[in-house]
Structures are given as structure tokens and as C-alpha cells.
Coordinates of C-alpha atoms and ligand atoms in Angstrom, one line a residue:
M1435 CA 22.5 -89.4 -126.6
K1436 CA 21.9 -92.6 -128.5
N1437 CA 18.5 -92.1 -130.2
K1438 CA 17.9 -95.2 -132.4
Y1439 CA 16.9 -98.6 -131.0
K1440 CA 15.6 -101.7 -132.7
I1441 CA 12.6 -101.9 -130.3
I1442 CA 11.0 -99.4 -128.0
V1443 CA 8.4 -100.3 -125.4
I1444 CA 6.4 -97.4 -124.0
G1445 CA 5.0 -98.1 -120.4
S1446 CA 6.6 -100.4 -117.8
G1447 CA 3.4 -101.8 -116.2
P1448 CA 2.9 -105.6 -116.3
G1449 CA 2.2 -105.7 -120.0
G1450 CA 5.2 -103.5 -121.0
S1451 CA 7.5 -105.2 -118.5
I1452 CA 6.9 -108.8 -119.6
S1453 CA 7.1 -107.8 -123.3
S1454 CA 10.4 -105.9 -122.8
F1455 CA 11.9 -108.9 -120.9
R1456 CA 10.9 -111.4 -123.6
L1457 CA 12.3 -109.2 -126.4
A1458 CA 15.6 -108.5 -124.6
Q1459 CA 15.9 -112.2 -123.6
A1460 CA 15.8 -113.0 -127.3
G1461 CA 18.9 -110.8 -127.8
H1462 CA 17.2 -107.7 -129.2
E1463 CA 18.2 -104.1 -128.3
V1464 CA 15.2 -102.8 -126.3
L1465 CA 14.5 -99.4 -124.8
L1466 CA 11.8 -99.2 -122.2
L1467 CA 10.3 -95.8 -121.5
E1468 CA 8.3 -94.9 -118.4
E1469 CA 6.5 -91.7 -117.5
G1470 CA 6.8 -92.2 -113.7
G1471 CA 9.7 -92.6 -111.3
S1472 CA 11.2 -95.6 -109.8
Y1473 CA 10.4 -96.6 -106.2
K1474 CA 11.0 -99.5 -103.9
V1475 CA 8.0 -101.9 -103.8
S1476 CA 6.1 -101.6 -100.6
D1477 CA 2.7 -102.3 -99.0
R1478 CA 2.3 -98.9 -97.4
Y1479 CA -1.1 -98.0 -98.8
D1480 CA -0.9 -94.4 -97.6
T1481 CA -1.3 -91.0 -99.2
Q1482 CA 2.4 -90.5 -99.9
E1483 CA 2.3 -93.7 -101.9
M1484 CA -0.7 -92.4 -103.8
T1485 CA 1.1 -89.1 -104.6
E1486 CA 4.3 -90.9 -105.8
K1487 CA 2.9 -93.9 -107.6
Y1488 CA -0.7 -93.2 -108.8
K1489 CA -1.7 -91.3 -111.9
N1490 CA -3.0 -87.9 -110.8
S1491 CA -2.8 -89.2 -107.2
G1492 CA -5.7 -91.5 -107.9
T1493 CA -8.3 -88.7 -108.6
T1494 CA -9.3 -89.8 -112.1
M1495 CA -13.0 -90.2 -113.1
T1496 CA -15.1 -91.7 -115.9
L1497 CA -18.0 -89.5 -116.9
G1498 CA -21.5 -91.0 -117.5
R1499 CA -24.2 -92.5 -115.3
P1500 CA -22.9 -93.1 -112.7
L1501 CA -19.5 -91.4 -112.3
I1502 CA -16.7 -93.9 -111.5
N1503 CA -13.4 -93.0 -109.9
Y1504 CA -10.6 -95.0 -111.5
A1505 CA -7.0 -95.6 -110.3
E1506 CA -3.9 -96.5 -112.3
G1507 CA -0.2 -96.8 -111.5
N1508 CA 2.2 -94.1 -112.8
C1509 CA 5.6 -95.4 -111.9
V1510 CA 8.2 -98.0 -113.0
G1511 CA 6.2 -101.3 -112.8
G1512 CA 2.8 -99.5 -113.3
G1513 CA -0.1 -101.0 -111.5
S1514 CA 1.9 -104.0 -110.2
E1515 CA 3.6 -101.7 -107.7
I1516 CA 0.4 -100.6 -106.0
N1517 CA -1.9 -103.5 -106.4
S1518 CA -3.0 -106.3 -104.1
G1519 CA -1.2 -109.1 -106.0
L1520 CA -4.3 -111.3 -106.4
Y1521 CA -3.7 -113.8 -109.2
H1522 CA -6.1 -115.6 -111.5
R1523 CA -5.8 -117.3 -114.9
I1524 CA -8.8 -116.3 -117.1
P1525 CA -11.6 -118.8 -116.7
E1526 CA -12.0 -121.1 -119.8
E1527 CA -15.7 -120.2 -120.2
I1528 CA -14.8 -116.5 -120.4
L1529 CA -12.0 -117.1 -122.9
S1530 CA -14.4 -119.1 -125.2
K1531 CA -16.8 -116.2 -125.0
W1532 CA -14.1 -113.8 -126.1
E1533 CA -13.2 -116.0 -129.0
N1534 CA -16.8 -115.9 -130.3
K1535 CA -17.2 -112.2 -129.6
N1536 CA -14.0 -111.1 -131.3
N1537 CA -13.6 -113.8 -133.9
L1538 CA -10.4 -115.0 -132.3
S1539 CA -8.8 -118.4 -131.6
F1540 CA -6.3 -118.5 -128.7
D1541 CA -3.7 -121.3 -128.9
R1542 CA -4.2 -122.9 -125.5
E1543 CA -0.8 -124.5 -125.4
E1544 CA 1.0 -121.2 -126.0
L1545 CA -1.3 -119.3 -123.7
Y1546 CA -0.8 -121.7 -120.8
K1547 CA 2.9 -121.7 -121.4
S1548 CA 2.8 -118.0 -120.7
F1549 CA 0.7 -118.4 -117.6
K1550 CA 3.1 -121.0 -116.3
D1551 CA 6.1 -118.9 -116.9
I1552 CA 4.4 -115.9 -115.1
E1553 CA 3.4 -118.1 -112.2
D1554 CA 7.1 -119.3 -111.8
N1555 CA 8.6 -115.8 -112.2
L1556 CA 6.1 -114.1 -109.8
N1557 CA 6.1 -116.9 -107.3
I1558 CA 2.4 -117.3 -107.3
S1559 CA 1.6 -118.8 -103.9
Y1560 CA -0.8 -118.9 -101.0
M1561 CA -0.4 -116.8 -97.9
P1562 CA 1.1 -118.9 -95.0
D1563 CA -1.9 -119.9 -92.8
S1564 CA -0.5 -118.2 -89.8
L1565 CA -0.5 -114.8 -91.6
I1566 CA -4.1 -114.9 -92.9
P1567 CA -5.7 -111.8 -91.3
R1568 CA -9.0 -112.1 -89.3
A1569 CA -10.6 -109.6 -91.8
S1570 CA -10.1 -112.3 -94.4
S1571 CA -11.1 -115.5 -92.4
I1572 CA -14.2 -113.8 -91.0
I1573 CA -15.8 -113.6 -94.4
S1574 CA -14.8 -117.2 -95.2
E1575 CA -16.6 -118.2 -92.0
G1576 CA -19.6 -116.1 -93.1
C1577 CA -19.7 -117.9 -96.4
E1578 CA -19.6 -121.2 -94.7
K1579 CA -22.7 -120.2 -92.6
L1580 CA -24.5 -119.1 -95.8
G1581 CA -23.4 -122.2 -97.8
W1582 CA -21.7 -119.8 -100.4
A1583 CA -18.6 -120.7 -102.4
C1584 CA -15.5 -118.8 -101.2
S1585 CA -11.8 -119.4 -101.8
E1586 CA -8.4 -118.0 -100.9
I1587 CA -6.8 -116.4 -103.9
P1588 CA -3.0 -116.9 -104.5
R1589 CA -0.8 -113.9 -105.0
W1590 CA 2.5 -112.7 -106.4
Y1591 CA 4.4 -112.7 -103.0
S1592 CA 7.5 -114.3 -101.6
Y1593 CA 8.1 -114.8 -97.9
D1594 CA 11.3 -115.0 -95.9
D1595 CA 11.9 -117.4 -93.0
D1596 CA 10.4 -114.9 -90.6
G1597 CA 7.2 -114.6 -92.6
N1598 CA 7.9 -111.2 -94.1
G1599 CA 6.3 -111.0 -97.5
T1600 CA 7.5 -109.0 -100.5
K1601 CA 5.1 -108.3 -103.4
Q1602 CA 6.6 -109.7 -106.6
S1603 CA 5.9 -106.6 -108.6
M1604 CA 7.6 -105.8 -111.9
T1605 CA 10.4 -104.0 -110.2
E1606 CA 11.1 -107.2 -108.2
T1607 CA 10.9 -109.6 -111.2
Y1608 CA 10.7 -108.9 -114.9
I1609 CA 12.4 -105.4 -114.9
P1610 CA 15.7 -106.5 -113.3
K1611 CA 15.7 -109.5 -115.5
F1612 CA 15.1 -107.3 -118.6
I1613 CA 18.1 -105.1 -117.5
N1614 CA 20.3 -108.2 -117.0
F1615 CA 19.6 -109.1 -120.6
G1616 CA 21.0 -105.8 -121.7
G1617 CA 17.7 -103.8 -121.8
T1618 CA 17.7 -100.0 -121.1
L1619 CA 15.1 -98.4 -118.9
K1620 CA 14.5 -94.6 -119.0
T1621 CA 12.2 -93.1 -116.3
H1622 CA 10.5 -89.7 -116.2
T1623 CA 10.0 -90.0 -119.9
K1624 CA 6.5 -89.1 -121.1
V1625 CA 5.7 -90.0 -124.7
F1626 CA 3.2 -87.6 -126.3
K1627 CA 3.3 -88.5 -130.0
I1628 CA 4.2 -91.3 -132.3
E1629 CA 5.0 -90.4 -135.9
K1630 CA 6.2 -92.4 -138.9
N1631 CA 8.7 -91.8 -141.6
K1632 CA 9.5 -94.3 -144.4
K1633 CA 12.1 -96.2 -142.3
S1634 CA 11.2 -95.7 -138.6
N1635 CA 8.7 -95.0 -135.9
I1636 CA 9.5 -91.6 -134.3
I1637 CA 8.8 -91.3 -130.6
H1638 CA 8.4 -87.8 -129.3
F1639 CA 8.7 -87.4 -125.5
F1640 CA 9.3 -85.0 -122.7
D1641 CA 12.5 -85.8 -120.8
Q1642 CA 13.1 -85.4 -117.1
D1643 CA 13.8 -81.7 -117.6
K1644 CA 10.5 -81.3 -119.6
K1645 CA 12.5 -80.8 -122.8
I1646 CA 11.1 -82.3 -126.0
Q1647 CA 13.2 -85.1 -127.5
K1648 CA 12.9 -87.9 -130.1
Y1649 CA 13.8 -91.5 -130.3
F1650 CA 13.7 -93.7 -133.5
C1651 CA 12.9 -97.4 -133.6
D1652 CA 12.0 -100.2 -136.1
Y1653 CA 9.4 -101.7 -133.9
L1654 CA 7.2 -100.2 -131.2
F1655 CA 5.3 -101.8 -128.3
V1656 CA 2.8 -99.4 -126.7
A1657 CA 1.9 -100.5 -123.1
C1658 CA 0.6 -97.3 -121.4
G1659 CA -2.5 -99.0 -119.9
A1660 CA -6.1 -99.1 -121.1
I1661 CA -6.7 -95.3 -120.8
N1662 CA -3.4 -93.9 -122.0
T1663 CA -2.6 -96.2 -124.9
P1664 CA -5.7 -95.3 -126.9
F1665 CA -5.2 -91.7 -125.9
L1666 CA -1.6 -91.7 -127.2
L1667 CA -2.6 -93.4 -130.4
Q1668 CA -5.5 -91.0 -131.1
K1669 CA -3.2 -88.0 -130.3
S1670 CA -0.8 -89.4 -132.8
G1671 CA -3.4 -89.5 -135.6
F1672 CA -3.9 -93.3 -136.0
K1673 CA -6.9 -93.8 -138.1
S1674 CA -8.9 -96.8 -136.8
R1675 CA -12.2 -95.7 -135.3
F1676 CA -12.0 -98.7 -132.9
I1677 CA -9.1 -97.2 -131.0
G1678 CA -10.6 -96.1 -127.6
K1679 CA -14.0 -97.9 -128.2
G1680 CA -15.4 -100.6 -126.0
L1681 CA -13.6 -99.7 -122.8
K1682 CA -14.5 -102.2 -120.0
L1683 CA -13.9 -101.9 -116.2
H1684 CA -15.1 -103.5 -113.0
P1685 CA -17.3 -101.0 -111.1
S1686 CA -17.0 -101.6 -107.4
F1687 CA -19.0 -100.6 -104.3
K1688 CA -17.7 -100.8 -100.8
F1689 CA -18.9 -101.3 -97.2
T1690 CA -16.6 -100.5 -94.3
A1691 CA -17.7 -103.0 -91.6
L1692 CA -17.4 -102.5 -87.8
F1693 CA -17.0 -105.7 -85.9
D1694 CA -17.1 -106.5 -82.1
E1695 CA -13.7 -108.2 -82.4
K1696 CA -10.3 -107.0 -83.7
V1697 CA -10.0 -107.7 -87.4
N1698 CA -7.3 -105.2 -88.5
F1699 CA -3.7 -104.4 -87.5
N1700 CA -1.0 -102.1 -88.7
K1701 CA 0.5 -103.3 -92.0
M1702 CA -2.2 -105.9 -92.4
G1703 CA -1.9 -105.7 -96.2
V1704 CA -4.6 -107.2 -98.3
P1705 CA -6.9 -110.0 -97.1
V1706 CA -7.0 -112.9 -99.5
H1707 CA -10.5 -114.4 -99.7
Q1708 CA -13.0 -113.9 -102.5
V1709 CA -16.6 -115.0 -102.7
K1710 CA -17.2 -117.0 -105.9
E1711 CA -20.9 -117.8 -105.4
F1712 CA -22.1 -115.1 -107.9
S1713 CA -19.3 -115.4 -110.4
P1714 CA -18.7 -114.5 -113.2
E1715 CA -21.1 -111.5 -112.9
I1716 CA -20.4 -110.5 -109.3
S1717 CA -17.4 -110.9 -107.2
I1718 CA -17.0 -110.0 -103.5
G1719 CA -13.9 -109.6 -101.4
C1720 CA -11.8 -107.6 -99.0
S1721 CA -10.2 -104.2 -99.8
I1722 CA -7.1 -102.4 -98.6
S1723 CA -8.0 -101.3 -95.0
S1724 CA -5.0 -99.3 -93.9
K1725 CA -5.9 -96.5 -91.4
Q1726 CA -5.7 -93.8 -94.2
Y1727 CA -8.0 -95.8 -96.5
L1728 CA -10.4 -96.3 -93.7
A1729 CA -10.4 -92.6 -92.9
N1730 CA -11.4 -91.9 -96.6
A1731 CA -14.1 -94.5 -96.5
L1732 CA -15.7 -93.2 -93.3
N1733 CA -15.5 -89.6 -94.5
D1734 CA -17.9 -90.5 -97.3
T1735 CA -20.8 -91.0 -94.9
N1736 CA -19.6 -88.4 -92.3
N1737 CA -18.7 -91.1 -89.8
I1738 CA -15.0 -90.3 -89.3
E1739 CA -15.4 -90.5 -85.4
F1740 CA -15.4 -94.3 -85.8
L1741 CA -11.8 -94.2 -87.0
K1742 CA -10.7 -94.6 -83.3
E1743 CA -12.1 -98.2 -83.6
W1744 CA -9.9 -98.9 -86.6
E1745 CA -8.7 -102.3 -85.3
N1746 CA -12.4 -103.4 -85.5
L1747 CA -12.9 -102.0 -89.0
A1748 CA -12.2 -103.5 -92.4
T1749 CA -13.4 -102.5 -95.9
Y1750 CA -15.1 -105.0 -98.3
Y1751 CA -16.2 -104.6 -102.0
C1752 CA -18.5 -106.1 -104.5
M1753 CA -17.6 -105.6 -108.1
I1754 CA -19.5 -106.5 -111.3
S1755 CA -18.4 -107.6 -114.7
P1756 CA -20.5 -105.2 -116.7
E1757 CA -22.4 -105.5 -119.9
G1758 CA -22.1 -101.7 -120.5
S1759 CA -18.9 -100.1 -121.9
G1760 CA -17.2 -96.8 -122.4
N1761 CA -14.9 -94.8 -124.6
V1762 CA -11.6 -93.1 -124.3
R1763 CA -11.3 -89.9 -126.5
S1764 CA -8.7 -87.3 -127.1
L1765 CA -10.4 -83.9 -127.4
K1766 CA -8.8 -81.0 -129.1
Y1767 CA -7.0 -78.6 -126.6
F1768 CA -7.3 -81.1 -123.7
K1769 CA -4.1 -82.6 -122.3
S1770 CA -5.9 -85.5 -120.6
P1771 CA -8.1 -88.3 -122.0
F1772 CA -11.8 -87.9 -121.9
V1773 CA -13.2 -91.1 -120.5
T1774 CA -16.9 -92.2 -120.5
F1775 CA -18.6 -95.3 -119.2
N1776 CA -22.3 -96.2 -119.1
F1777 CA -24.2 -99.0 -117.3
T1778 CA -27.0 -101.1 -118.8
K1779 CA -30.1 -101.9 -116.8
K1780 CA -28.7 -105.4 -116.2
D1781 CA -25.5 -103.8 -114.7
I1782 CA -27.6 -101.7 -112.3
T1783 CA -29.5 -104.9 -111.2
N1784 CA -26.3 -106.8 -110.8
L1785 CA -24.8 -104.0 -108.8
E1786 CA -27.8 -103.9 -106.5
R1787 CA -27.7 -107.7 -106.1
G1788 CA -24.0 -107.5 -105.3
I1789 CA -24.5 -104.8 -102.6
N1790 CA -27.3 -106.8 -101.0
N1791 CA -25.3 -110.0 -101.0
L1792 CA -22.2 -108.2 -99.6
G1793 CA -24.4 -106.7 -96.8
K1794 CA -26.0 -110.0 -96.1
L1795 CA -22.5 -111.7 -95.8
L1796 CA -21.0 -109.0 -93.6
F1797 CA -23.9 -109.2 -91.1
K1798 CA -23.7 -113.0 -91.1
S1799 CA -19.9 -112.7 -90.5
G1800 CA -20.6 -110.7 -87.3
A1801 CA -20.6 -107.0 -88.5
K1802 CA -22.5 -104.6 -86.2
T1803 CA -22.6 -101.6 -88.5
L1804 CA -21.8 -101.0 -92.2
F1805 CA -20.7 -97.7 -93.5
P1806 CA -21.4 -97.6 -97.3
S1807 CA -19.6 -95.8 -100.1
I1808 CA -22.5 -93.4 -100.5
Q1809 CA -22.4 -89.6 -100.3
E1810 CA -24.8 -89.1 -97.4
P1811 CA -24.6 -89.4 -93.7
I1812 CA -25.9 -93.0 -93.4
S1813 CA -25.0 -96.3 -91.9
F1814 CA -26.7 -99.7 -91.8
K1815 CA -27.4 -101.8 -88.7
S1816 CA -29.0 -104.8 -90.4
H1817 CA -29.5 -106.5 -93.7
E1818 CA -33.2 -105.4 -93.6
D1819 CA -32.0 -101.7 -93.5
I1820 CA -30.0 -102.4 -96.7
K1821 CA -32.9 -104.0 -98.5
K1822 CA -34.9 -100.8 -97.8
Y1823 CA -32.4 -98.5 -99.3
N1824 CA -32.8 -97.5 -103.0
F1825 CA -29.4 -98.2 -104.5
K1826 CA -30.8 -97.3 -108.0
K1827 CA -30.1 -93.6 -107.0
L1828 CA -26.7 -94.1 -108.8
N1829 CA -25.6 -90.5 -108.4
K1830 CA -25.3 -91.0 -104.7
L1831 CA -23.0 -94.0 -104.9
N1832 CA -19.2 -93.5 -104.8
L1833 CA -18.2 -96.2 -107.2
M1834 CA -14.6 -96.9 -108.1
T1835 CA -12.5 -99.2 -110.2
I1836 CA -9.0 -100.4 -110.3
H1837 CA -9.4 -102.8 -113.3
L1838 CA -9.5 -101.2 -116.8
F1839 CA -9.3 -102.9 -120.2
S1840 CA -10.6 -103.6 -123.7
S1841 CA -10.0 -100.1 -125.2
V1842 CA -7.9 -101.3 -128.2
Q1843 CA -9.2 -104.8 -128.7
M1844 CA -7.7 -107.6 -130.7
G1845 CA -10.0 -109.2 -133.2
G1846 CA -10.1 -111.4 -136.3
A1847 CA -11.8 -108.8 -138.6
R1848 CA -10.1 -105.6 -139.7
S1849 CA -13.5 -104.1 -140.3
S1850 CA -14.4 -104.3 -136.6
F1851 CA -11.2 -104.2 -134.5
A1852 CA -8.1 -102.0 -134.2
L1853 CA -5.7 -104.9 -133.6
N1854 CA -5.1 -108.1 -135.4
P1855 CA -5.0 -111.4 -133.5
E1856 CA -1.2 -111.1 -133.0
G1857 CA -1.6 -107.8 -131.2
H1858 CA -0.4 -105.3 -133.8
L1859 CA -2.4 -102.6 -135.4
W1860 CA -4.2 -103.8 -138.5
E1861 CA -3.0 -100.6 -140.2
D1862 CA 0.7 -101.0 -139.2
D1863 CA 2.5 -104.3 -138.3
S1864 CA 5.4 -102.5 -136.7
I1865 CA 3.3 -101.2 -133.9
H1866 CA 2.1 -103.7 -131.2
I1867 CA -0.1 -103.0 -128.2
S1868 CA 0.8 -104.9 -125.1
D1869 CA -1.4 -104.0 -122.1
G1870 CA -4.9 -104.3 -120.7
S1871 CA -6.3 -102.5 -123.8
I1872 CA -6.1 -105.6 -125.9
L1873 CA -8.5 -107.8 -123.8
S1874 CA -11.7 -108.6 -125.6
D1875 CA -13.9 -108.0 -122.6
S1876 CA -13.8 -108.2 -118.8
P1877 CA -11.9 -111.3 -117.7
S1878 CA -14.4 -111.5 -114.8
V1879 CA -11.5 -111.9 -112.4
N1880 CA -8.5 -109.8 -111.3
P1881 CA -6.9 -109.0 -114.7
Q1882 CA -3.1 -108.7 -114.3
G1883 CA -2.4 -112.4 -114.9
T1884 CA -4.4 -112.4 -118.2
I1885 CA -2.9 -109.1 -119.4
M1886 CA 0.6 -110.5 -118.9
A1887 CA -0.1 -113.9 -120.5
L1888 CA -1.6 -112.3 -123.6
A1889 CA 1.3 -109.7 -123.8
D1890 CA 3.8 -112.5 -123.4
M1891 CA 2.2 -114.7 -126.0
N1892 CA 2.1 -111.8 -128.5
A1893 CA 5.7 -111.0 -127.9
R1894 CA 6.7 -114.6 -128.6
K1895 CA 4.6 -114.5 -131.8
F1896 CA 6.4 -111.3 -132.8
L1897 CA 9.8 -112.9 -132.2
S1898 CA 8.9 -115.8 -134.5
R1899 CA 7.6 -113.4 -137.1
I1900 CA 10.7 -111.3 -137.3
Ligands
LIG216 C1 -5.0 -100.3 -106.3 C2 -5.0 -101.4 -107.3 C3 -5.1 -102.7 -106.9 C4 -5.1 -103.7 -107.9 N1 -5.2 -105.1 -107.5 C5 -5.0 -106.0 -108.4 C6 -4.9 -107.4 -108.1 O1 -4.9 -107.8 -106.9 N2 -4.8 -108.3 -109.1 C7 -4.8 -108.0 -110.4 O2 -4.8 -108.9 -111.2 N3 -4.9 -106.7 -110.8 C8 -5.0 -105.7 -109.8 N4 -5.0 -104.4 -110.2 C9 -5.0 -104.1 -111.7 C10 -3.6 -104.3 -112.3 O3 -2.7 -103.6 -111.5 C11 -3.7 -103.7 -113.7 O4 -4.7 -104.5 -114.4 C12 -2.4 -103.8 -114.4 O5 -1.4 -103.0 -113.8 C13 -2.5 -103.2 -115.9 O6 -1.3 -103.4 -116.5 P1 -1.0 -102.6 -117.9 O7 0.3 -103.1 -118.3 O8 -2.2 -102.7 -118.8 O9 -1.0 -101.1 -117.5 P2 -0.4 -100.2 -116.2 O10 -0.1 -101.1 -115.1 O11 -1.4 -99.1 -116.1 O12 1.0 -99.6 -116.8 C14 1.0 -98.6 -117.7 C15 2.3 -97.9 -117.5 O13 2.5 -96.9 -118.6 C16 3.0 -95.7 -118.1 N5 2.6 -94.7 -119.1 C17 1.3 -94.2 -119.3 N6 1.3 -93.3 -120.3 C18 2.6 -93.1 -120.6 C19 3.3 -92.3 -121.6 N7 2.6 -91.4 -122.4 N8 4.6 -92.3 -121.7 C20 5.4 -93.2 -120.9 N9 4.8 -94.0 -120.0 C21 3.4 -94.0 -119.9 C22 2.3 -95.6 -116.8 O14 3.0 -94.7 -115.9 C23 2.3 -97.0 -116.3 O15 3.5 -97.3 -115.5 C24 -5.0 -103.4 -109.3 C25 -4.9 -102.1 -109.7 C26 -4.8 -101.1 -108.7 C27 -4.7 -99.6 -109.2

């Protein structure tokens, strides 16, 4: 087995894939390692998909007040294989805040060059009008009645002449291009330790047969996602106390809404409208509403009998960009990361505001009953009902997040951040981090576009440095 490479990238999510592609394109010998298996991209949104492609089948949780269920991809392509494909560039006002907070200065020309390249390669585009599902247009009409800002969000999709869409995940885009440039991908390879000797980085991993093996490389890019990257670095003994600190995420609350009209159909996929009236602190939109996801949602409130009306049901979320933050820690004797997250008072107020506004919008859009993500047998028949409920009882709420970042932040001061502004460890310039961990804070919008643009920009800076 060949065991020495110039560059190794660990993790094939959006951050790892675009970095691997960029490095291989420049003619370097690159090995991309991925813990999960390789599957065809799909929009199944069912339990089999969760078992195959999600980390721990999606049952991971942050501890703190309140508990938050988080979901991550665990397959070739990472989160891009299971996500909704909603694309944003980071808003300029948020980018400026990051620069002040982390003592950074992003070269706009270079950053927008990366965004543009991503938009071309992922075919960022709007859904053909004829395909926009009723579950989506119904909230756009509700917003119109309320005078609220609402827009359709472009996605990484391409459509054939018959209107069949294919999500432009990493296995459809950057990974095949990486392989065409001579890159090597190894699946079912779980890295558990990074070690150093004078000449190389030594990557210890379990292979497909659970045997322990080693690879050696000159340069290492770690892209295991915002939870597993700091966990791996801590397990490997990296010293910076900022590794794993400052974790951010987008806590979300959901209502499943029952309408008089049909809003859902088999293989509907993800509706594409988002409410921008309360941005950047609160965002509102539609969630995956496949029959299996609806069943889970209705189960929360003991209302599963409504599943027979699934064509009239769709799930909607409100999510906040929180002030609070969390930590990722590696505890002795534990095989999994210990993840905590805590809200501030302002976060609780924003969450309550988001829930109220989501309820108001759904009733205005024609919903008859709302089933909340709350662990008690309850449903709401009017906005007045919602206003009376005490959402501050946080332990009752089933909150979740699919957006995680900022656990190994880049920053301009070695005394306050683990990574330098080019994305390598302050303590070791042969080790780069290239995933959601490096974000300075919540981007306030769906994060994949920003994660990829920063990872790409840093890979290009690395190429000019070496
Ligand atoms: C259900 C869902 C819907 C989403 N919808 C959207 C959306 O519409 N728009 C958007 O912008 N974002 C969305 N996201 C978020 C987006 O998918 C993530 O922000 C993005 O995937 C993060 O990329 P990443 O490179 O940081 O890490 P990840 O995508 O998490 O990739 C990390 C990879 O590293 C691998 N790995 C981890 N540890 C190891 C190890 N020790 N050894 C080897 N490999 C390892 C993992 O298996 C994984 O493949 C969604 C996420 C989910 C879960």
C-alpha cells in the first residue's frame, strides 16, 4: 500500500471536497480520506438515507439549556449529500462584523472569485416556476398579505428537459473533478489521531476492516466538520485552548401545518421560499416534509393520526442566529465528542419572537392547525393560542440544528484564536482547517456557500505560499 502523499485531506464534505479539488487541479498529489461510504445522490429523505448517510443516524445532541439535536453528514460528500441545497453568499454586513470580531480582513476580490467559481460549478439556479410546490408558494402569499419580505432562494440543482432535478452535491461536482485531476479518494477510513515527526504528519486511521493503519504527508487539511475537526485535533494533543471553543449553530423550532388544500406530494423535495423580514437574527422557511419526516414531527405531540392527511401537511421552521455559543470537548475514555451549547436571554427572546411570527404567518397563509415541535400532546388552532403558550419552558421544546460552525476560528491574533487568517494552525503551518469550523460566527444564512468560499480561498493562498 502506498502510504506517503504530499497532501492529505481528511473529510470529503463541502470544505474538504473543494480544497482537494483545488490542490489536485494545481498538480499536487492529494489523498482524500472519508469515514463514510459512497452513495448516489438522492432526495429520498427517508430513514434508510438517515442510516446510511447521517452521523449516528442523526441522533446527536448538544448538552446545555436547552438540549439541541444536531445532524451531520457521514458519507462521501458530507452534508452536501443530504442537505436542501439552498445557497447564499454571506451578507456583507455580517462579513464586516466578523472582520471586527476576529481581527481579520478578507480580500473581497479573492472571496468573490471563489463564490463565483462555486456558483458556476454547482449550477446555482432558481427552481423552474412550474415546479415550485404549493407548500412554498403558500408562505410567499402569506408574507404578501402581512407585507413581509420573502424571497425564493437559489439552489445547487440542475434540471433535465423533463424537469427532473439533480442536487449538485459534492459527489456530482467537485469530487469527480478531483479524481479526474489525479486525486485519490479512500472511503470507510476513519482518522483517529494526527501525530508529527520531524519530516511528516502521521495520520492514524481505521481502514474498512477496522485495522489500524498509517499514512504520512507533508501537508494536512482537516475538514471533518465543526464537531469532528476540533475533536480530532484535541484527541491528537494539539495545544491551543481555542480549539473547540466558540461553537455556533442555528437552533430551529418547527411547526407542522395542516391546510385545507393539498400542499404536499410524493418526492416534493424542499420548498424554496425564505422569510427575510426578521433577518439577520431570525429566519423562517420550509423544511423537508416527506411522509417519514412528517410522521416524526407529528409523533412529538402525539398527533400521528393526522398523518393520513399528509398531502395537506407541510413542516416549517424558524431559526435564530444566536448570541450564545458552545464548546466541543474530548473527554478521557469517551469515544465521541462532548458538545455543549447555551442560549443567552436575547436568544430566548428571539426564539420566542421567531415562533410567534412563524405561527402568525402560517395562520395567515391558511393553516387550520399547527403541530409544534414540543414534547407534549398539544396543537394550536389560532395565533392567539400561540401567544398564550409559554415558550420559555425550554426543556419542553424539541429544538434541532443542521448548521454548525465556528469551533476552530480563524483570527488575526495568536493569543485569541487557533487558526491564522490563512486557515492554518498558528502552532503548525503544515496543518490547515478547511470546513465550517473556521467561520468567525454564524453567517446568518445557510452556511455551505460561505464554508466552501473560505475553504477555496485558503486553498488558493496555500498554493501561492508553497
Ligand atoms: C439535513 C441538512 C440540510 C441542510 N441544508 C442546507 C442548505 O440548504 N444550505 C446550506 O448552505 N447548508 C445546509 N446544510 C448545512 C451544510 O450541509 C453544512 O454546513 C456543510 O455540509 C458543512 O460542510 P463541512 O465541510 O464543514 O462538513 P461536513 O459536511 O460535515 O463534512 C465533514 C466530512 O468529514 C467526515 N469525517 C468526520 N470525521 C472524520 C474522521 N475522523 N475521519 C474521516 N472522515 C471524517 C464526515 O463523514 C463528513 O463527510 C444542511 C445540513 C443538513 C444536515
